[in-house]
Coordinates of C-alpha atoms and ligand atoms in Angstrom, one line a residue:
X1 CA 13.5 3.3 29.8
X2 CA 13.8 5.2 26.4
X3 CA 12.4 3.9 23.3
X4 CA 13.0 5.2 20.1
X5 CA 11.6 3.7 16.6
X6 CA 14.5 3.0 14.5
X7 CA 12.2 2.0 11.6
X8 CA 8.3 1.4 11.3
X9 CA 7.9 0.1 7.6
X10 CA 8.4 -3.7 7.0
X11 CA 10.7 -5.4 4.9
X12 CA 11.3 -3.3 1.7
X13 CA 10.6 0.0 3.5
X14 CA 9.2 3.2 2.1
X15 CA 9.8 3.5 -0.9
X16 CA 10.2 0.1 -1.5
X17 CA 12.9 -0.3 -5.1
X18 CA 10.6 -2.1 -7.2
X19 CA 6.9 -0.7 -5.9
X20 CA 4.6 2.2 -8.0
X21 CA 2.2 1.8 -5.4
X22 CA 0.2 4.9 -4.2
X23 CA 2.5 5.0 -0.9
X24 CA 5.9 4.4 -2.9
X25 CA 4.9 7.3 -5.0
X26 CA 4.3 9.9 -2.7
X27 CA 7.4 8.7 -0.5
X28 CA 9.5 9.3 -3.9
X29 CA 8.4 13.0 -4.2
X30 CA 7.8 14.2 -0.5
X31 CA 11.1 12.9 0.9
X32 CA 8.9 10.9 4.2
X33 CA 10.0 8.0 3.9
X34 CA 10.2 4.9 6.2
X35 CA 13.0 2.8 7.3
X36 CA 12.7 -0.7 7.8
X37 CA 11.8 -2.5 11.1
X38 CA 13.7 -1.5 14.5
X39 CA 13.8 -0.1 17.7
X40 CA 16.0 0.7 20.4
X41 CA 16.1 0.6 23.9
X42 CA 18.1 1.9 27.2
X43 CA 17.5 2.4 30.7
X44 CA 20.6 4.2 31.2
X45 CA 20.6 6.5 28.1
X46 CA 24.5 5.6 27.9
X47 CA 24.3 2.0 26.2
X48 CA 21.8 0.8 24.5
X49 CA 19.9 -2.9 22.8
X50 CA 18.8 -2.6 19.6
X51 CA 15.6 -4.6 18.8
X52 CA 16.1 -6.2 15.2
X53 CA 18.6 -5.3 13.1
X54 CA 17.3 -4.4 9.5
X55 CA 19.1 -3.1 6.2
X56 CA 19.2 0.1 6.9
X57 CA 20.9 0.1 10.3
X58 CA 23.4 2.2 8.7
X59 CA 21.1 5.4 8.3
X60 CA 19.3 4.6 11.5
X61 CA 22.8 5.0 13.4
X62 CA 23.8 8.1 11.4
X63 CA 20.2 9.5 12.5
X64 CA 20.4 9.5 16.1
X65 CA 22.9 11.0 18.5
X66 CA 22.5 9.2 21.2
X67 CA 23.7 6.2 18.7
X68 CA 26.9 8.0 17.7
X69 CA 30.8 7.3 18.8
X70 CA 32.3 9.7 21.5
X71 CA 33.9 12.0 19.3
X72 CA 37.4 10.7 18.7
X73 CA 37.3 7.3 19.8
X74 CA 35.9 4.1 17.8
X75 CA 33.4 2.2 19.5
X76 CA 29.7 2.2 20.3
X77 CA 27.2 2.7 22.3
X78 CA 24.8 -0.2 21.1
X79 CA 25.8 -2.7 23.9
X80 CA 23.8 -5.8 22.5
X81 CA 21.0 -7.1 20.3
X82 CA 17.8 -9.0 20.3
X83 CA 16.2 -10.7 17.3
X84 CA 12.4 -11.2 17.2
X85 CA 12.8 -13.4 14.4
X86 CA 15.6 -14.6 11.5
X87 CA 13.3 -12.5 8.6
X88 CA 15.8 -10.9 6.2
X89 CA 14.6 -7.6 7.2
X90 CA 15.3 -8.0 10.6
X91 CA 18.7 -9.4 10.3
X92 CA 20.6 -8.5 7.6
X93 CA 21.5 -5.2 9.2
X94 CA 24.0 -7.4 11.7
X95 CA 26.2 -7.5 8.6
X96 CA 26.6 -3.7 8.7
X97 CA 27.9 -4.2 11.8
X98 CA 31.1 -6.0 11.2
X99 CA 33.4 -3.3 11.6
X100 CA 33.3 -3.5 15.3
X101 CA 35.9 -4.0 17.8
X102 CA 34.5 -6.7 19.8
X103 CA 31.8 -9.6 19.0
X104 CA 28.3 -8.2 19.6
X105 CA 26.0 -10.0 22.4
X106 CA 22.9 -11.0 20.3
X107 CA 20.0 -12.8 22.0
X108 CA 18.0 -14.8 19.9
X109 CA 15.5 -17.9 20.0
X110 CA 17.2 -20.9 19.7
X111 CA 15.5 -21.8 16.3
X112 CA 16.6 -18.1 15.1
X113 CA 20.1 -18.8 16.2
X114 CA 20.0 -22.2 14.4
X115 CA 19.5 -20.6 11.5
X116 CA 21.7 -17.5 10.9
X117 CA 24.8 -20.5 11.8
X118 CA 23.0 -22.4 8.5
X119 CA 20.2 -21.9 5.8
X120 CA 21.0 -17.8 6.4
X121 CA 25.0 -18.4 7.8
X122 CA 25.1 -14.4 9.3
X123 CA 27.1 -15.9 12.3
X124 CA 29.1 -17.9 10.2
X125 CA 30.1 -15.3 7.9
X126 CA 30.6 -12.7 10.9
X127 CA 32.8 -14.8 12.4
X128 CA 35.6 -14.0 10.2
X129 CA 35.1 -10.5 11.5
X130 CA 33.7 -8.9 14.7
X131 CA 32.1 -12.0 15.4
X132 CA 28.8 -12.5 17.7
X133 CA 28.5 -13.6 20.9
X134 CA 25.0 -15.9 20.3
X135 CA 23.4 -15.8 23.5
X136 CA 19.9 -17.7 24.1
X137 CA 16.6 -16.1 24.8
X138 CA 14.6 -18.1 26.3
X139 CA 11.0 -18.4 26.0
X140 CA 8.7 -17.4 29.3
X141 CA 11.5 -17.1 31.5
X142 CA 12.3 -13.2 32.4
X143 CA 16.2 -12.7 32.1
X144 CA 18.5 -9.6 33.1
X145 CA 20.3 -8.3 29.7
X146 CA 24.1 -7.7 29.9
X147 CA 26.2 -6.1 28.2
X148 CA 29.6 -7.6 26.5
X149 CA 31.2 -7.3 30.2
X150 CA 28.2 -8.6 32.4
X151 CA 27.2 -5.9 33.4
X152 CA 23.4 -5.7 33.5
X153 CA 21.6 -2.8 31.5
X154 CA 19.0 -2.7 34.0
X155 CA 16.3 -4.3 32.0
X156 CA 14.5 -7.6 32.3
X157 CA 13.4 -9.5 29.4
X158 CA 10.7 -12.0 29.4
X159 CA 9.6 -13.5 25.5
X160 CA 6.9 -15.6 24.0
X161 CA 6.1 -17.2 21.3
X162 CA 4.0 -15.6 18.9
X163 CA 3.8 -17.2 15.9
X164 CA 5.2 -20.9 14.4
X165 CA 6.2 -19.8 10.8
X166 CA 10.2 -20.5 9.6
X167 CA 11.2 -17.6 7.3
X168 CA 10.9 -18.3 3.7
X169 CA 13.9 -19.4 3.0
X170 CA 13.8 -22.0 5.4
X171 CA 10.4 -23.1 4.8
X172 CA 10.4 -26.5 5.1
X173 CA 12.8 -26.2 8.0
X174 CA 11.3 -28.3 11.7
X175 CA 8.6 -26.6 13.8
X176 CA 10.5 -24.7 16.4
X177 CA 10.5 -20.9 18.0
X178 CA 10.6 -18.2 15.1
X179 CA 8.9 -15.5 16.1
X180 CA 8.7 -14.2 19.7
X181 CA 7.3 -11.2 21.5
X182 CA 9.2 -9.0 23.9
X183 CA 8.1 -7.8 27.4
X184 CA 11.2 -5.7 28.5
X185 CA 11.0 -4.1 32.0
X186 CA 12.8 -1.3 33.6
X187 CA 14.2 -2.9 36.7
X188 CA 14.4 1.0 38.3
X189 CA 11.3 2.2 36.9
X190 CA 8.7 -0.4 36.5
X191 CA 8.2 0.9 33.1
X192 CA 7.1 -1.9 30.6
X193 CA 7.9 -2.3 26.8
X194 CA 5.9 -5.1 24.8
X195 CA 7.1 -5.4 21.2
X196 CA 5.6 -7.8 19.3
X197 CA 6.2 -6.9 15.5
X198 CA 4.7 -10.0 13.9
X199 CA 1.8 -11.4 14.9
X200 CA -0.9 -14.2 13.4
X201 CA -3.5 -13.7 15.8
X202 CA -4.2 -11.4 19.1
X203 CA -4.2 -14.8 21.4
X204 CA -3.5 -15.7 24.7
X205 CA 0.6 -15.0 23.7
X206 CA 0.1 -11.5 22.6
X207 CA -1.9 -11.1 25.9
X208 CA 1.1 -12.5 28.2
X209 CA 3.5 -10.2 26.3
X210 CA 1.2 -6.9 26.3
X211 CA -0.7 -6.9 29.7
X212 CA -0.4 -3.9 31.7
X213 CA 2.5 -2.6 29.2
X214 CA 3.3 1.2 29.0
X215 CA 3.7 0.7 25.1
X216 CA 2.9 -1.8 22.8
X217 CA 4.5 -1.9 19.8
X218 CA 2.6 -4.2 17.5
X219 CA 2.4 -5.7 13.9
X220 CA 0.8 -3.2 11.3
X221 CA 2.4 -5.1 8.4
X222 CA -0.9 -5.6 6.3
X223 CA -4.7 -3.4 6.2
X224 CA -6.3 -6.7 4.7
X225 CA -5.4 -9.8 4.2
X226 CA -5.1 -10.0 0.0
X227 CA -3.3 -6.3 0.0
X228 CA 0.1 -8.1 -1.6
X229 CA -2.2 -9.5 -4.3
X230 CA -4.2 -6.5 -5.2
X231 CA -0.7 -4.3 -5.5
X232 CA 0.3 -6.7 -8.1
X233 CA 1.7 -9.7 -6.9
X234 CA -0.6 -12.3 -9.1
X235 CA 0.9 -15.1 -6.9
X236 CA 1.6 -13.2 -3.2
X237 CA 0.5 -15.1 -0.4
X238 CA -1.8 -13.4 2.1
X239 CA -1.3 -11.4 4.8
X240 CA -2.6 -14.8 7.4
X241 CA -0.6 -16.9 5.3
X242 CA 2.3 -14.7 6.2
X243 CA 1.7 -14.7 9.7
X244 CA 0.7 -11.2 9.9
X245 CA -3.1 -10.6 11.3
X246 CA -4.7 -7.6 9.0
X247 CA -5.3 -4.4 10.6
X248 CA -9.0 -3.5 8.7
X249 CA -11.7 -5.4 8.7
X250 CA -13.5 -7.7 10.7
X251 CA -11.7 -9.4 13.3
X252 CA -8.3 -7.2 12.5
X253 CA -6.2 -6.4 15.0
X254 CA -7.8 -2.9 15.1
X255 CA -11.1 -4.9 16.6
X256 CA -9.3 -6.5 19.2
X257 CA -6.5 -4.2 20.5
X258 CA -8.1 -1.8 22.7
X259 CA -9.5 -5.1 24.6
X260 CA -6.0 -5.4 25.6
X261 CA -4.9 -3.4 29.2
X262 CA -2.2 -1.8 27.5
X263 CA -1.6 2.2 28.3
X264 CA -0.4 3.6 24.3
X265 CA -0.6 1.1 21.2
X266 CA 1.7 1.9 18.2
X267 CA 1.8 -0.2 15.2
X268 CA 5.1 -0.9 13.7
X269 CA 6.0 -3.3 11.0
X270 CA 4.2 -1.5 8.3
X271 CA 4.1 -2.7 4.6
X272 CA 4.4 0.2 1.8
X273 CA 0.9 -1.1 0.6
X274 CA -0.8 -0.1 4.0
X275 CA -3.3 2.6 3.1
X276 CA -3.1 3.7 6.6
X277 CA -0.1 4.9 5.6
X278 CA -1.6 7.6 3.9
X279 CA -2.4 10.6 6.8
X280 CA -5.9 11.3 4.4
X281 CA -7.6 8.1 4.1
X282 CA -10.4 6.4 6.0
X283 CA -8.0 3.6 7.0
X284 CA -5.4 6.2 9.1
X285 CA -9.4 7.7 10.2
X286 CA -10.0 4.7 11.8
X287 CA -6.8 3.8 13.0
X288 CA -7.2 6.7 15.5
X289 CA -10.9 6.6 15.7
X290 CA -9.7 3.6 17.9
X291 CA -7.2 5.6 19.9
X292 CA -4.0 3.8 18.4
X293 CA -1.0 5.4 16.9
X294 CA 0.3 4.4 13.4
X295 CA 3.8 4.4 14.2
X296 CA 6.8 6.6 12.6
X297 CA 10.8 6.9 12.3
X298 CA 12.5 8.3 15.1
X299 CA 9.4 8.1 17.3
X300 CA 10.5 8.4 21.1
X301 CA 9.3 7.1 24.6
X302 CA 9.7 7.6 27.8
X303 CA 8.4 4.7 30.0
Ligands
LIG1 C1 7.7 -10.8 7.2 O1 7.8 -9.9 8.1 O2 6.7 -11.4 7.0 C2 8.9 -11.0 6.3 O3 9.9 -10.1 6.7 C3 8.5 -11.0 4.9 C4 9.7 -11.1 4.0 O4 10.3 -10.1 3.7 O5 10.1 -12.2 3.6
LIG2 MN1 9.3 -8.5 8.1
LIG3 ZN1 4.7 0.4 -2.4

């Protein structure tokens, strides 16, 4: 199975329009910046899933070849999608899909799904063009992805529950499903995937998605828990409150992810205001004191 990294940053990306922090700064002058959260995925190299669609799924196409049309024909090789969650930054991008010929499989937990026909009507609105087939994923049960026809991509896809946390803009919305982890499996190859780009905690649910993986590609949003405050936000909630376990300090995900049995670890996910961001400061130091990769655009994998 290939993997590539769409985007690593979180919702805003890098630079993000409104931020003067340290990281926006430097992404404004030395041209590295960060797209916002995806991923894609084949085990054929021919067609492939995406994994979250964000706002800038228009560059991310443009950026990879193995994304592009056959020359002289319309059409695409993205085959189907699967949404972790209905955040804004890992949805919207559906709308810059609209211009295709045929409605798009999309997998997504039923509470997800719920939403983008209502408080966030994506569906609804795409149905006037492309349209999307809404198919359900399932929580703990492994299913075979297929494409538009059926026909299977040759990867098994098993997701849990990660978190219990409506988006924002639903927030007083009915406990249900809105954040899962991924386990995708190359039926051929063996070769394992976990992507688990939010997470509140590393708990017995991170451990059923991540065991034995080949990658895991997990939640860097946040260094510490009142980083959204200290950038300026008087009133931002904290990183917990958002659902997002911290990276520093103690009991941070950097603490607890080398306990899990889990060959490479790449955080993804990754607010502007991370000072791991930056490749000189103690943060990034530690980050791979601990033998874990602070993930980047266009990043690739072979599992
Ligand atoms: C999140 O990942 O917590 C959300 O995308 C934050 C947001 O942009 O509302
Ligand atoms: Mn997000
Ligand atoms: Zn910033």
């Amino acid at each position: 199975m290939r993997v590539i990294i769409l985007g690593s940053a979180a919702g805003g990306g890098v630079p993000q329009w409104n931020c003067g922090c340290p990281n926006c700064a430097a992404a404004r002058t030395d041209g590295r910046g960060r797209t916002q959260s995806s991923v894609v995925v084949s085990a054929d190299g021919e067609r492939w899933i995406l994994l979250n669609a964000s706002p800038d799924l228009r560059t991310q196409l443009a950026a990879h070849r193995v994304l592009w049309p056959s020359p002289g024909t319309r059409g695409t090789p993205l085959g189907a999608v699967i949404l972790t969650d209905g955040e804004i930054d890992h949805t919207l991008g559906l709308l810059l899909l609209r211009e295709g010929a045929a409605k798009l499989p999309v997998y997504a937990p039923a509470g997800v799904a719920a939403l983008l026909g209502d408080q966030w009507p994506l569906y609804r609105v795409l149905s006037a063009y492309s349209g999307v087939e809404a198919r359900p994923l399932e929580e703990g049960r492994p299913i075979a992805l297929t494409d538009r026809a059926g026909v299977a991509f040759g990867i098994a896809c098993s997701a849990t529950v990660v978190a219990r946390r409506p988006p924002r803009y639903a927030a007083a919305a009915p406990a249900a499903a809105w954040d899962v982890g991924l386990r995708l499996t190359d039926q051929r190859t063996g070769g394992t995937l976990a992507y688990v780009p939010t997470a509140g905690a590393i708990d017995d649910a991170v451990r059923r998605v991540a065991g034995d993986a080949d990658l895991l590609l997990f939640d860097g949003t946040f260094w510490s828990d009142d980083e959204l405050r200290a950038a300026g936000g008087v009133d931002a909630p904290t990183a917990r409150e958002m659902g997002h376990l911290p990276v520093g300090g103690p009991g941070g995900s950097l603490e607890l992810l080398p306990q899990l049995r889990v060959k490479r670890t790449v955080l993804v996910h990754i607010n502007n205001t991370n000072p791991m961001l930056c490749r000189s400061s103690s943060e990034r130091a530690q980050v791979e004191a601990a033998g874990i990769v602070v993930g980047e655009d266009a990043m690739e994998f072979e599992l």
